[in-house]
CSV table of C-alpha atoms in Angstrom, one decimal:
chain,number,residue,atom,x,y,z
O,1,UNK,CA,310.5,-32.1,226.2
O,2,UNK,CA,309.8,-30.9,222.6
O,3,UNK,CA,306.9,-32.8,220.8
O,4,UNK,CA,308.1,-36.2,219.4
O,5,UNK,CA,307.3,-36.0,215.1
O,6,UNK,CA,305.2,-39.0,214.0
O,7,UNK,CA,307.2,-41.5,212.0
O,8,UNK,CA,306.0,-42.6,208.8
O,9,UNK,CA,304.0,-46.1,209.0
O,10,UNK,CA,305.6,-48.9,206.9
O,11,UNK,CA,303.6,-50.8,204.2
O,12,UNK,CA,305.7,-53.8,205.8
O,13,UNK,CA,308.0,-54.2,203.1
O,14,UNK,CA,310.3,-51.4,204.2
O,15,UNK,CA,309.1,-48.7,201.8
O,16,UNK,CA,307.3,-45.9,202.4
O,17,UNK,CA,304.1,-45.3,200.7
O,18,UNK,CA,305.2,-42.7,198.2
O,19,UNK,CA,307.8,-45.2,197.1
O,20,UNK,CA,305.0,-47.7,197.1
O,21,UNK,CA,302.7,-45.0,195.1
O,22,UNK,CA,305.9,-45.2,192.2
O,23,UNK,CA,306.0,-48.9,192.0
O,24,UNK,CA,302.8,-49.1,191.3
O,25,UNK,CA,302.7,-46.7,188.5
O,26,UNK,CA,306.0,-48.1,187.3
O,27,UNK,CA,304.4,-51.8,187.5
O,28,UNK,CA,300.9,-50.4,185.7
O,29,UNK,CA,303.2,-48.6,183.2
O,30,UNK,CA,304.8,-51.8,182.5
O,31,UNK,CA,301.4,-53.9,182.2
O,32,UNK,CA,300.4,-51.2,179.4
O,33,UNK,CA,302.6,-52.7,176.9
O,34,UNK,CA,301.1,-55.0,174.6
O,35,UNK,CA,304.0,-57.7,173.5
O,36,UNK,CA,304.7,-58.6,170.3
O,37,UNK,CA,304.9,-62.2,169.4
O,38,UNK,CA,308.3,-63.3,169.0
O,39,UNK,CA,308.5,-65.1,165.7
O,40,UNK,CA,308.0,-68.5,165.5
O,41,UNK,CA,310.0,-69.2,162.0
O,42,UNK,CA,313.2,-68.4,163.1
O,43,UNK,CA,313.9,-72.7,163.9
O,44,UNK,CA,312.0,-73.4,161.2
O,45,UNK,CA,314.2,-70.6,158.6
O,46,UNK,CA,317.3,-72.5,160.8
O,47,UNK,CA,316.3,-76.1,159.9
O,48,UNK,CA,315.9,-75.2,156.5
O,49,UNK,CA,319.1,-73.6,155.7
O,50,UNK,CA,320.9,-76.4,158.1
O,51,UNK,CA,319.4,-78.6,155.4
O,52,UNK,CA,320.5,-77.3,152.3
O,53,UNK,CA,323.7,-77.1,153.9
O,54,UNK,CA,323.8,-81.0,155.1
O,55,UNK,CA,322.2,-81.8,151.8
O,56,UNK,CA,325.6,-80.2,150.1
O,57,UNK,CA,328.0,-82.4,152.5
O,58,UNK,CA,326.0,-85.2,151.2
O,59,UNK,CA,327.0,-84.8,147.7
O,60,UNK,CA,330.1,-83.6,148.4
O,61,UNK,CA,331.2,-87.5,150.5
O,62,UNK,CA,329.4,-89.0,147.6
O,63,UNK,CA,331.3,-87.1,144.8
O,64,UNK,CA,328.3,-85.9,142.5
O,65,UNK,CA,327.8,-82.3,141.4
O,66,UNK,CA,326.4,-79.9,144.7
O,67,UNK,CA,323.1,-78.6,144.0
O,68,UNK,CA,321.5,-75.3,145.8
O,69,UNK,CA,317.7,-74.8,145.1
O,70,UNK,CA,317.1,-71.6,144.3
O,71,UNK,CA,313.8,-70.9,143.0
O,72,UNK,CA,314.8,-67.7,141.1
O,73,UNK,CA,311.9,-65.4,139.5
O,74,UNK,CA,311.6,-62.7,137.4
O,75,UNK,CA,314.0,-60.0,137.9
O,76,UNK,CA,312.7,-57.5,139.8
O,77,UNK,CA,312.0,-53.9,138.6
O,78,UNK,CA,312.4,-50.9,139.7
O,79,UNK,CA,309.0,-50.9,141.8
O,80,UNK,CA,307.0,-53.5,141.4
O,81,UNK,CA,303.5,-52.7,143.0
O,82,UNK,CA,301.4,-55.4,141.4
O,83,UNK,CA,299.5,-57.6,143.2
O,84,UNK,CA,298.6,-60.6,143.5
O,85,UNK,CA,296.5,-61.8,140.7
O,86,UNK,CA,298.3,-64.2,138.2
O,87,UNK,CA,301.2,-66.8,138.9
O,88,UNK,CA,304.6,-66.2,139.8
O,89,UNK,CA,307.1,-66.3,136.9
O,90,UNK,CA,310.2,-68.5,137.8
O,91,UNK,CA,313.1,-68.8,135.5
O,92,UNK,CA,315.3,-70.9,137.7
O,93,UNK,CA,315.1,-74.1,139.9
O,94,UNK,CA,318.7,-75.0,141.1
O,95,UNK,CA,322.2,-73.8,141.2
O,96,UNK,CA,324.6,-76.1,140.5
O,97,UNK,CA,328.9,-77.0,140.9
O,98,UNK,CA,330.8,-77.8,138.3
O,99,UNK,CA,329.2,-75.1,136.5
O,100,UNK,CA,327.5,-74.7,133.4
O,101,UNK,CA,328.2,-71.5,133.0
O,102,UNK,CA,330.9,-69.0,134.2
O,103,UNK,CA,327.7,-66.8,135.2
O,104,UNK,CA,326.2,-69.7,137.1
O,105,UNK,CA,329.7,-70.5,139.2
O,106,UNK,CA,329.4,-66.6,140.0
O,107,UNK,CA,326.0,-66.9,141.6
O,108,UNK,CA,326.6,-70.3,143.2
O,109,UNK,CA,329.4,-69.2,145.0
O,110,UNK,CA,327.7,-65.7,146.4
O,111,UNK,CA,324.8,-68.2,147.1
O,112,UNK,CA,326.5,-70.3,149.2
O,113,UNK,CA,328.3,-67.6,150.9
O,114,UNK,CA,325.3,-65.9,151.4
O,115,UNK,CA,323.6,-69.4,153.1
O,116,UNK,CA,327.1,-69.6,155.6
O,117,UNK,CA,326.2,-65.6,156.5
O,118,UNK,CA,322.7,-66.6,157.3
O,119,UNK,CA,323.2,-69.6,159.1
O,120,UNK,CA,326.0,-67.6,161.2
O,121,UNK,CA,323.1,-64.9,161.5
O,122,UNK,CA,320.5,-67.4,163.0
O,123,UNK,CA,323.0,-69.5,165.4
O,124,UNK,CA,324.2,-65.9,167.0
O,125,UNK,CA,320.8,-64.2,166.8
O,126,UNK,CA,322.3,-60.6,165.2
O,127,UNK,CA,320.4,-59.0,162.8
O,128,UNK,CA,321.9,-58.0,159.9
O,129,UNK,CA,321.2,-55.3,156.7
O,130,UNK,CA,321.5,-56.2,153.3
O,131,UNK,CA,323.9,-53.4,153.0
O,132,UNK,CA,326.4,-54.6,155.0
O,133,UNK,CA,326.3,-58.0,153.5
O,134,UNK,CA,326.9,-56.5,149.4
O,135,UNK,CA,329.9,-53.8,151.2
O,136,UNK,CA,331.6,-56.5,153.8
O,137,UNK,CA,331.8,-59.3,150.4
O,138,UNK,CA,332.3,-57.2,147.4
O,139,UNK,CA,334.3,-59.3,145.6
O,140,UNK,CA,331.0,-61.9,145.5
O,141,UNK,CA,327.9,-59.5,144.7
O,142,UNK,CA,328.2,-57.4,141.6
O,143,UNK,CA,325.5,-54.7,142.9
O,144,UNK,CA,323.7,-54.0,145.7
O,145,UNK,CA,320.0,-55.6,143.5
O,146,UNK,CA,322.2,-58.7,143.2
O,147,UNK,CA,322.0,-58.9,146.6
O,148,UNK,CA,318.7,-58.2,146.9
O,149,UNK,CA,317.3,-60.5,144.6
O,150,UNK,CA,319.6,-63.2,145.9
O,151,UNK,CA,318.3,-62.8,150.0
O,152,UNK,CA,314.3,-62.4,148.3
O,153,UNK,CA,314.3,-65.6,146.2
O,154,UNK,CA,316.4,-67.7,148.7
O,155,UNK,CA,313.8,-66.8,151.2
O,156,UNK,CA,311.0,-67.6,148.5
O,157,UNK,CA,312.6,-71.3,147.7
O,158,UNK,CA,312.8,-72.0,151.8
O,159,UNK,CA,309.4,-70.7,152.2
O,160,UNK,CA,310.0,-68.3,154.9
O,161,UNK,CA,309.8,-64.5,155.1
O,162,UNK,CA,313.2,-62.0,154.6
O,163,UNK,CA,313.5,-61.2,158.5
O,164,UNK,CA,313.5,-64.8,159.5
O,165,UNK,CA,316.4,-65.4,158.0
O,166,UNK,CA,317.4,-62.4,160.5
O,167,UNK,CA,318.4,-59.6,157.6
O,168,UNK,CA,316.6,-56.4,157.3
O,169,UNK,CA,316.4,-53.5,155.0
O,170,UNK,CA,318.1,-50.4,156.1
O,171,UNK,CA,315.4,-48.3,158.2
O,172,UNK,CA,313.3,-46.2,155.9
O,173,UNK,CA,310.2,-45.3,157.2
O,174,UNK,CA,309.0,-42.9,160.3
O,175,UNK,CA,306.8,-42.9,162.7
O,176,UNK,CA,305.2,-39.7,165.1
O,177,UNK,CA,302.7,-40.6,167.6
O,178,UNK,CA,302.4,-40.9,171.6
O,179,UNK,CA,303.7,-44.4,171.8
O,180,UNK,CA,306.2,-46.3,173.2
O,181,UNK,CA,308.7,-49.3,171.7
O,182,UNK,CA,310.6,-51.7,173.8
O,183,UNK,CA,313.0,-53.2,172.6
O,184,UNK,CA,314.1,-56.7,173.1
O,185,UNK,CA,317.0,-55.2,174.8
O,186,UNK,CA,314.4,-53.1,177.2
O,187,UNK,CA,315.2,-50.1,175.4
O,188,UNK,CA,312.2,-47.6,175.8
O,189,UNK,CA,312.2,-45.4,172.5
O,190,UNK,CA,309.5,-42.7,173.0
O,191,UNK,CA,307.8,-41.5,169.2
O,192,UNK,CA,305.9,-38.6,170.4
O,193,UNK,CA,307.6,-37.0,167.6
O,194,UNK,CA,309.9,-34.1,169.2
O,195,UNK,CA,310.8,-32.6,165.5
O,196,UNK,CA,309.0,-32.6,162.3
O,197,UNK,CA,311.6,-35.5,161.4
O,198,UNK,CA,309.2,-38.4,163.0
O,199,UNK,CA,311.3,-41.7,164.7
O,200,UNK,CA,312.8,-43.9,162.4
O,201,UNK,CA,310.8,-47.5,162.2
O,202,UNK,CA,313.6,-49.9,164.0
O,203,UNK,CA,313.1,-53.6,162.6
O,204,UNK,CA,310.3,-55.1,164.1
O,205,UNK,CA,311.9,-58.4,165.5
O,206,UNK,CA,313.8,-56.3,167.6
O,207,UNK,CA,310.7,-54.7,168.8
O,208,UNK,CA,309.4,-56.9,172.2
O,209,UNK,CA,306.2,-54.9,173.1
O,210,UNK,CA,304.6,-51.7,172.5
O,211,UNK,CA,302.5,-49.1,174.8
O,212,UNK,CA,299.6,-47.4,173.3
O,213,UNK,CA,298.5,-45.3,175.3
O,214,UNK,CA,295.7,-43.3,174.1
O,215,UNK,CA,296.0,-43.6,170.9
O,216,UNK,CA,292.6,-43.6,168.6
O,217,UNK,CA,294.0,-44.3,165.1
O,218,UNK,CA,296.7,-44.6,162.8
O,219,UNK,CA,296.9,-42.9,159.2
O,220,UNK,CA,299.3,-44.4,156.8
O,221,UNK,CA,300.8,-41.5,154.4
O,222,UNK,CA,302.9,-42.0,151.0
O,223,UNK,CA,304.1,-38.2,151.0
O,224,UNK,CA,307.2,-37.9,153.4
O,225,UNK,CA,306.8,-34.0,152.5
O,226,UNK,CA,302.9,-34.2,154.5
O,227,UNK,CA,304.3,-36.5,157.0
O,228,UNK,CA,306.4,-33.8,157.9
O,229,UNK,CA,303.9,-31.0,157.8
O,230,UNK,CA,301.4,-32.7,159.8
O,231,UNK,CA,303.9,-34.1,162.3
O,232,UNK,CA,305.6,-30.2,162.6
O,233,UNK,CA,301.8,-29.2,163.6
O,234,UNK,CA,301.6,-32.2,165.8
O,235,UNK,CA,298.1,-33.7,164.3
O,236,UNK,CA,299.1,-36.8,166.0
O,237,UNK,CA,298.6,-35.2,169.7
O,238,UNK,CA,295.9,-32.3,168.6
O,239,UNK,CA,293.6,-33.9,166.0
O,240,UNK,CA,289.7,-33.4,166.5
O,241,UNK,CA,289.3,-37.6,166.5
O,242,UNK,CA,291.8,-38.1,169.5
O,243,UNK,CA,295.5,-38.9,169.2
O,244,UNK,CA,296.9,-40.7,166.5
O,245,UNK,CA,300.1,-42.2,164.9
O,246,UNK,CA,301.2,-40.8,161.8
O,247,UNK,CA,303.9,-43.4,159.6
O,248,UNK,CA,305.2,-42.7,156.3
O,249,UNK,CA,307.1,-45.5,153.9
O,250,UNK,CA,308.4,-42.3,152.2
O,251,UNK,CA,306.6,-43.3,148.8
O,252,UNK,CA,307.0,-46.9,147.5
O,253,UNK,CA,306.2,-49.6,150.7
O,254,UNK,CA,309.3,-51.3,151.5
O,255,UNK,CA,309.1,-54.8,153.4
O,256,UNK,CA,310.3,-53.4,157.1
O,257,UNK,CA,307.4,-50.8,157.4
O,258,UNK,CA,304.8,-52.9,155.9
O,259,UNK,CA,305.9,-56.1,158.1
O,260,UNK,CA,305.9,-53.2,161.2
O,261,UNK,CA,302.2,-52.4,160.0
O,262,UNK,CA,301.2,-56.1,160.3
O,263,UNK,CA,302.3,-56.5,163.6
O,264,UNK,CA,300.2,-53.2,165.1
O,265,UNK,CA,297.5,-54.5,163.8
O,266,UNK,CA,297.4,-57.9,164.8
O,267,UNK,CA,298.4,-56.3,168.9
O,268,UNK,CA,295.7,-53.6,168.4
O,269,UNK,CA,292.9,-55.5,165.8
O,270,UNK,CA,290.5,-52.7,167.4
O,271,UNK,CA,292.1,-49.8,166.3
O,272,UNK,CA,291.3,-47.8,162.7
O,273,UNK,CA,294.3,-48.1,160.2
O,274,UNK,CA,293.5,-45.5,157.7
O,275,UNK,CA,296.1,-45.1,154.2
O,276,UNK,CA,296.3,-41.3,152.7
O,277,UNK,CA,297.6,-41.5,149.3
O,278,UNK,CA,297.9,-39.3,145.8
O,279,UNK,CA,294.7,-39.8,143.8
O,280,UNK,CA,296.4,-41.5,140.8
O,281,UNK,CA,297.4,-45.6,139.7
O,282,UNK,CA,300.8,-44.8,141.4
O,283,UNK,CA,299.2,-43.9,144.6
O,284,UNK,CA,295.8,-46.7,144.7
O,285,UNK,CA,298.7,-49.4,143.5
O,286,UNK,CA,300.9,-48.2,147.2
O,287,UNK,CA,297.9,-48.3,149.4
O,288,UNK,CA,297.1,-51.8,147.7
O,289,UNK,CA,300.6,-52.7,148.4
O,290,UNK,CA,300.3,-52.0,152.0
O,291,UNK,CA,296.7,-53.7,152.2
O,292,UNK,CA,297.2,-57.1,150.3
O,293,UNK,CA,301.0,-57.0,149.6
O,294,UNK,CA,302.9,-57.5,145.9
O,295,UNK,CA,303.4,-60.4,144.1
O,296,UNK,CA,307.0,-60.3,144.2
O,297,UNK,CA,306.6,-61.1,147.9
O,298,UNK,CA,303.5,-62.9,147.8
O,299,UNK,CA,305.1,-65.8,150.7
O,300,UNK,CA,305.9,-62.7,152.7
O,301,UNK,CA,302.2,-63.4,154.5
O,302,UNK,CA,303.3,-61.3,157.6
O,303,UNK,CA,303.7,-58.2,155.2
O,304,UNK,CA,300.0,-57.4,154.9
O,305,UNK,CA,297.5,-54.9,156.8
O,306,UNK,CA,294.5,-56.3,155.6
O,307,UNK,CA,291.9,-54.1,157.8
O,308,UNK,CA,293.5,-51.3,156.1
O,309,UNK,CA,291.0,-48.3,155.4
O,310,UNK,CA,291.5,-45.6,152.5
O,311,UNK,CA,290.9,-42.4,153.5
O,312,UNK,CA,291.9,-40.5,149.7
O,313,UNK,CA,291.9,-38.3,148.3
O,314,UNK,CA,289.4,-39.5,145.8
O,315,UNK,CA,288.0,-37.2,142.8
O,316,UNK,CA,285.1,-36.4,145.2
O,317,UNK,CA,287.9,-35.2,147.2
O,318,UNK,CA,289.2,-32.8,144.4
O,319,UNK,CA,286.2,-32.1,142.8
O,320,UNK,CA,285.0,-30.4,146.1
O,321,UNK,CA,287.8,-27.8,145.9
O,322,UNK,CA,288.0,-27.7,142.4
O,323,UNK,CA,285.0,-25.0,141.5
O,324,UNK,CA,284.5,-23.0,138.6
O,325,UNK,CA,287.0,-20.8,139.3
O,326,UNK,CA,290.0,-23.1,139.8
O,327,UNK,CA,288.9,-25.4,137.1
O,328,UNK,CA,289.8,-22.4,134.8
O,329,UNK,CA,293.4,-23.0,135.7
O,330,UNK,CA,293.8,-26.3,134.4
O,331,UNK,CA,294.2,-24.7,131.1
O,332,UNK,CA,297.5,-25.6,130.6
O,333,UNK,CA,300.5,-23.4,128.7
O,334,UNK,CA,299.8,-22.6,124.9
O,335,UNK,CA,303.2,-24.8,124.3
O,336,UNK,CA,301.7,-28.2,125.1
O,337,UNK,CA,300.0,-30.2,122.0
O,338,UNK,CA,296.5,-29.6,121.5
O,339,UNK,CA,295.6,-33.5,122.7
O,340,UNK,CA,296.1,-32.0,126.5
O,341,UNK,CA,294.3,-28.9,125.8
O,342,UNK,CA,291.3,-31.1,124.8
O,343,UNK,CA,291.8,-33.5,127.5
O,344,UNK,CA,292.0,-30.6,129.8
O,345,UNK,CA,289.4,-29.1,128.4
O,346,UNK,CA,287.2,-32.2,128.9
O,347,UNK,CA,288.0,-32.8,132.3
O,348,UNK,CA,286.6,-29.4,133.3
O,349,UNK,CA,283.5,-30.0,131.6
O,350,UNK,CA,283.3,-33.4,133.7
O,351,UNK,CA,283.9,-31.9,136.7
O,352,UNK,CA,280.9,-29.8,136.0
O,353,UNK,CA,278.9,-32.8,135.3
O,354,UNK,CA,279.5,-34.7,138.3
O,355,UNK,CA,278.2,-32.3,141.1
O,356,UNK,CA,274.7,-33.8,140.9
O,357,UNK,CA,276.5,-37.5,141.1
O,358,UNK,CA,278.6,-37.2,144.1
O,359,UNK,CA,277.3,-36.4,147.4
O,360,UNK,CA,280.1,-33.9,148.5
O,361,UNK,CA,281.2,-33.9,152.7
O,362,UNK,CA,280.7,-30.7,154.1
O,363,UNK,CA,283.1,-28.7,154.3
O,364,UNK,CA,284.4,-25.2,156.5
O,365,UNK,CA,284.1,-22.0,154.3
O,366,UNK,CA,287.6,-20.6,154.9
O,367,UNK,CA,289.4,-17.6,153.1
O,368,UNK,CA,292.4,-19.4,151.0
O,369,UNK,CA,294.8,-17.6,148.7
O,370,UNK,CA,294.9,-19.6,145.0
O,371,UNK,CA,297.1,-21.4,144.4
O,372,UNK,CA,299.9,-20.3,142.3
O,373,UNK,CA,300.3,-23.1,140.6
O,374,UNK,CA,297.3,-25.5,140.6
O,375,UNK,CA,299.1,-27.7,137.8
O,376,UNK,CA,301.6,-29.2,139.7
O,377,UNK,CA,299.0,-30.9,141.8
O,378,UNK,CA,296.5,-31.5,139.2
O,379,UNK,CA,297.3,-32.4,135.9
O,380,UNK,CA,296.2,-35.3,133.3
O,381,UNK,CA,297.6,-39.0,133.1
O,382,UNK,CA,299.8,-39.3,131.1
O,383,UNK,CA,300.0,-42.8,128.5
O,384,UNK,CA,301.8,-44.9,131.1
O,385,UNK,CA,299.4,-43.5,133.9
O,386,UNK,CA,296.6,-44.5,131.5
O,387,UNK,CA,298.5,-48.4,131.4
O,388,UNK,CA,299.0,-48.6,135.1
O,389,UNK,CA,294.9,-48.1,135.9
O,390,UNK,CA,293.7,-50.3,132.8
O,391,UNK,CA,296.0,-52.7,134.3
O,392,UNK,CA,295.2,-52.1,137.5
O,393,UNK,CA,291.3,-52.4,137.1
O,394,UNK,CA,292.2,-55.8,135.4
O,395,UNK,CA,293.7,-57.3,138.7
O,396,UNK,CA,290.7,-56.3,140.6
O,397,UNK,CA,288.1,-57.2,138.5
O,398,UNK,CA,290.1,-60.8,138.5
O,399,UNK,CA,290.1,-60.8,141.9
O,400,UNK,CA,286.5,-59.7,142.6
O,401,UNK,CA,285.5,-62.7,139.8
O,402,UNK,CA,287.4,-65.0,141.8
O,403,UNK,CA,286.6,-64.5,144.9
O,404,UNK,CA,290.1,-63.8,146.3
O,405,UNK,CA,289.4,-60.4,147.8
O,406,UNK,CA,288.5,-60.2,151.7
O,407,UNK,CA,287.3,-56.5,151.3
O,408,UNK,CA,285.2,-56.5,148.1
O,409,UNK,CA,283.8,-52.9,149.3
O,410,UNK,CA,287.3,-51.1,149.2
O,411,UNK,CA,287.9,-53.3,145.9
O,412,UNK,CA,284.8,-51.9,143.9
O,413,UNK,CA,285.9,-48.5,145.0
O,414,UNK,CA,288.5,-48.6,143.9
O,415,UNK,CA,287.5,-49.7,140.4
O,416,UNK,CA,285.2,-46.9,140.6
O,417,UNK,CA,287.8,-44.2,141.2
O,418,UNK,CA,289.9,-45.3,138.6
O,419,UNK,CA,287.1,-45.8,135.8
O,420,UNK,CA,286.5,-41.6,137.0
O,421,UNK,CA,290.0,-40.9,136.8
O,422,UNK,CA,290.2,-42.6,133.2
O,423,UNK,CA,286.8,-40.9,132.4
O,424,UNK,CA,288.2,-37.2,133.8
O,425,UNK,CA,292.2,-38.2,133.0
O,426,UNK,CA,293.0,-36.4,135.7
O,427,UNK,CA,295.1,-37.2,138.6
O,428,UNK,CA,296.1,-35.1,141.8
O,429,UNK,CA,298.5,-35.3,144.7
O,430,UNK,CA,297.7,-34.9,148.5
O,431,UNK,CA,298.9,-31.4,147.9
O,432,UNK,CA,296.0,-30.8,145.9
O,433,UNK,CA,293.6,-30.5,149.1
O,434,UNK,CA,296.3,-28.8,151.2
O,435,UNK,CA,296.7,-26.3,148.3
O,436,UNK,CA,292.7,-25.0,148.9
O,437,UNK,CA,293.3,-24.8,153.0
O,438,UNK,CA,294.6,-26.1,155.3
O,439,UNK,CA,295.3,-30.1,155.2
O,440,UNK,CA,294.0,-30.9,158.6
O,441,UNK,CA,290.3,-29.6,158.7
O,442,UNK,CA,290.3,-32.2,155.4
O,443,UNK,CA,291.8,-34.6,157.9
O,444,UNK,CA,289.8,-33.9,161.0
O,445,UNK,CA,286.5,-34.0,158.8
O,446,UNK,CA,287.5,-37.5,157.6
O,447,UNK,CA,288.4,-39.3,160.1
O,448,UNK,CA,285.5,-38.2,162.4
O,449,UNK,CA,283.2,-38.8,160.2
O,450,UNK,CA,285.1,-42.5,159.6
O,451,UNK,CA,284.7,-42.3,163.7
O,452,UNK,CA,280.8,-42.1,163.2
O,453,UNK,CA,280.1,-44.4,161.0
């Protein structure tokens, strides 16, 4: 009789231990996500609107004029990347029908069409993009900032944030790192970051929990051109200070990236966020942005990464490339008025001045070509750059007088850097350190050396 095989013993459930073995990864898979906090405004942003709503019934049985507030501010420029340090300009209160003006009729009735879309929005649960409201009602919204404006104040006068009134922006920013999303739907999306094109930021109330993994840090960029380059060398997996996610607003912070920011942090409070921005008042008023928010969205509080770290550049930064040598080639063309020869000039000599001053990082001695053309990432301020920081220094120096500033250390920074860059008028772009070597020694020396301290 041929040898009887041994039967495999049963965990007493009926499955065999290697299909035990997967359930248990899948389960401790599964306990790796951290959730995110589903947000609690959503009945209060209902309530509100169901208010202004019954309010307008009201009025309507007792045949008096309808009223909609609508605490409407300043119109909004083209980027607005001050922060909060002075009162909010409003220039509006109410909207009202009959009319006192054919312009006021116009705005009242995209108002209150925009207040049904909402309220539909909120009862059904959908999200929905600004986009699609100005394209699916036309005839009501003049331009696509009309809309805008309209969703931001209405928002401001109910005292809630954008996305509780379930509307989003249309996804801009990108994300590269060895994470997982799940979605509220259980949707896995994996942003390891197969392409140099990064994983575009979904909307964050659609996002129900988030898995790490082994993740060290996470660097805020406002180039989209060096989130690519780093991502198409995959920094994020191979840096020197462990893995990493890499996300990029592509330039000016928009509302769905920064409220994504705010939400990693508050899951993973431990975790460094770092910000990598252009070493001029553009770049200092983004990272700013990010860290304390704008004062166009000031009662967007969820909107915020306060623990936010700036990595640079700063002038020590460029100064540390910028020898002799190179300095030579600021000398800009012999067509450009004498002011910007002098200014150039000057900053040279400054440059010069300030090696005993700053305590430079070390740094690898590497063979790099020169640039061919050094000016494009250095050059001087211009007289609106030269605005922009006075300004600038203004709001922090209010801030620091008034108390109103959680990290005072990144705030005097600041007002250092930009008294040098006034001092040197100069300012530089990432560029200008990836255009002496290669960008990530610069990156693996900062961040381990954040790592240390």
């Amino acid at each position: 009789m041929p040898p009887t095989l041994p039967s495999r013993k049963s965990n007493g459930s009926g499955s065999t231990p290697t299909n035990n073995t997967a359930a248990v990864r899948t389960r401790r898979h599964q306990e790796d996500f951290i959730p995110v906090p589903a947000s609690t405004s959503d009945d209060g942003a209902l309530k509100q609107v169901e208010g202004v709503l019954e309010s307008m019934v009201d009025l309507l049985t007792e045949g008096v004029a309808l009223v909609i507030p609508y605490r409407a501010r300043t119109p909004r420029n083209v980027q607005d990347t001050s922060q909060r340090s002075g009162p909010t300009q409003i220039y509006c209160q109410a909207l009202m029908f009959p009319s006192r003006s054919d312009q006021e009729l116009k705005r009242f009735e995209a108002l209150f069409r925009l207040l049904e879309i909402i309220h539909e929005a909120l009862l059904s649960g959908n999200i929905l993009t600004k986009r699609n409201i100005f394209y699916q009602n036309l005839d009501l919204f003049s331009s696509q900032a009309m809309v805008d404006d309209m969703i931001d104040n209405l928002a401001y006068t109910l005292g809630v944030g954008r996305d509780d009134l379930n509307i989003v922006a249309t996804a801009k920013g990108l994300l590269a790192g060895p994470i997982e999303l799940k979605t509220r739907d259980n949707v896995i999306i994996q942003c390891s970051g197969a392409n140099d094109s990064g994983t575009l930021l979904p909307a964050i109330n659609s996002v129900a929990a988030v898995n790490f993994h082994s993740v060290k840090w996470l660097l805020v960029i406002e180039k989209e051109a060096t989130f690519r380059t780093l991502v198409a060398a995959e920094y994020h997996l191979k840096a020197k200070a462990g893995q990493g996610i890499l996300i990029t607003a592509k330039g000016f912070p928009d509302l769905a990236t920064r409220r994504f920011l705010h939400v990693l942090q508050a899951i993973r409070p431990t975790m460094p966020f770092y910000g990598l921005v252009d070493f001029d008042p553009h770049g200092i008023s983004i990272f700013r942005t990010f860290k304390i928010g704008s004062r166009r969205l000031e009662h967007e509080d969820a909107a915020t990464v306060p623990a936010l770290q700036w990595l640079g550049i700063r002038s020590e930064d460029v100064q540390s490339y910028l020898h002799s040598e190179t300095a030579q080639s600021l000398t800009p063309p012999s067509s450009q008025n004498s002011e910007n020869q002098a200014s150039q000039a000057s900053t040279a000599y400054l440059f010069e001045g300030l090696d005993d001053a700053i305590e430079l990082p070390p740094r690898k001695k590497v063979k790099t070509q020169q640039p061919q053309n050094l000016s494009g990432s250095i050059v001087p301020l211009t007289a609106s750059d030269r605005k922009r920081a006075v300004n600038m220094m203004k709001e922090i120096e209010c801030l620091l007088t008034a108390g109103a500033t959680h990290d005072v250390k990144t705030a005097k920074a600041q007002l250092e850097q930009l008294q040098k860059m006034l001092m040197l008028n100069i300012k530089a772009e990432i560029q200008a350190v990836d255009n002496f070597g290669d960008i990530t020694d610069w990156l693996d020396r900062k961040l381990c050396l954040q790592a240390s301290m």
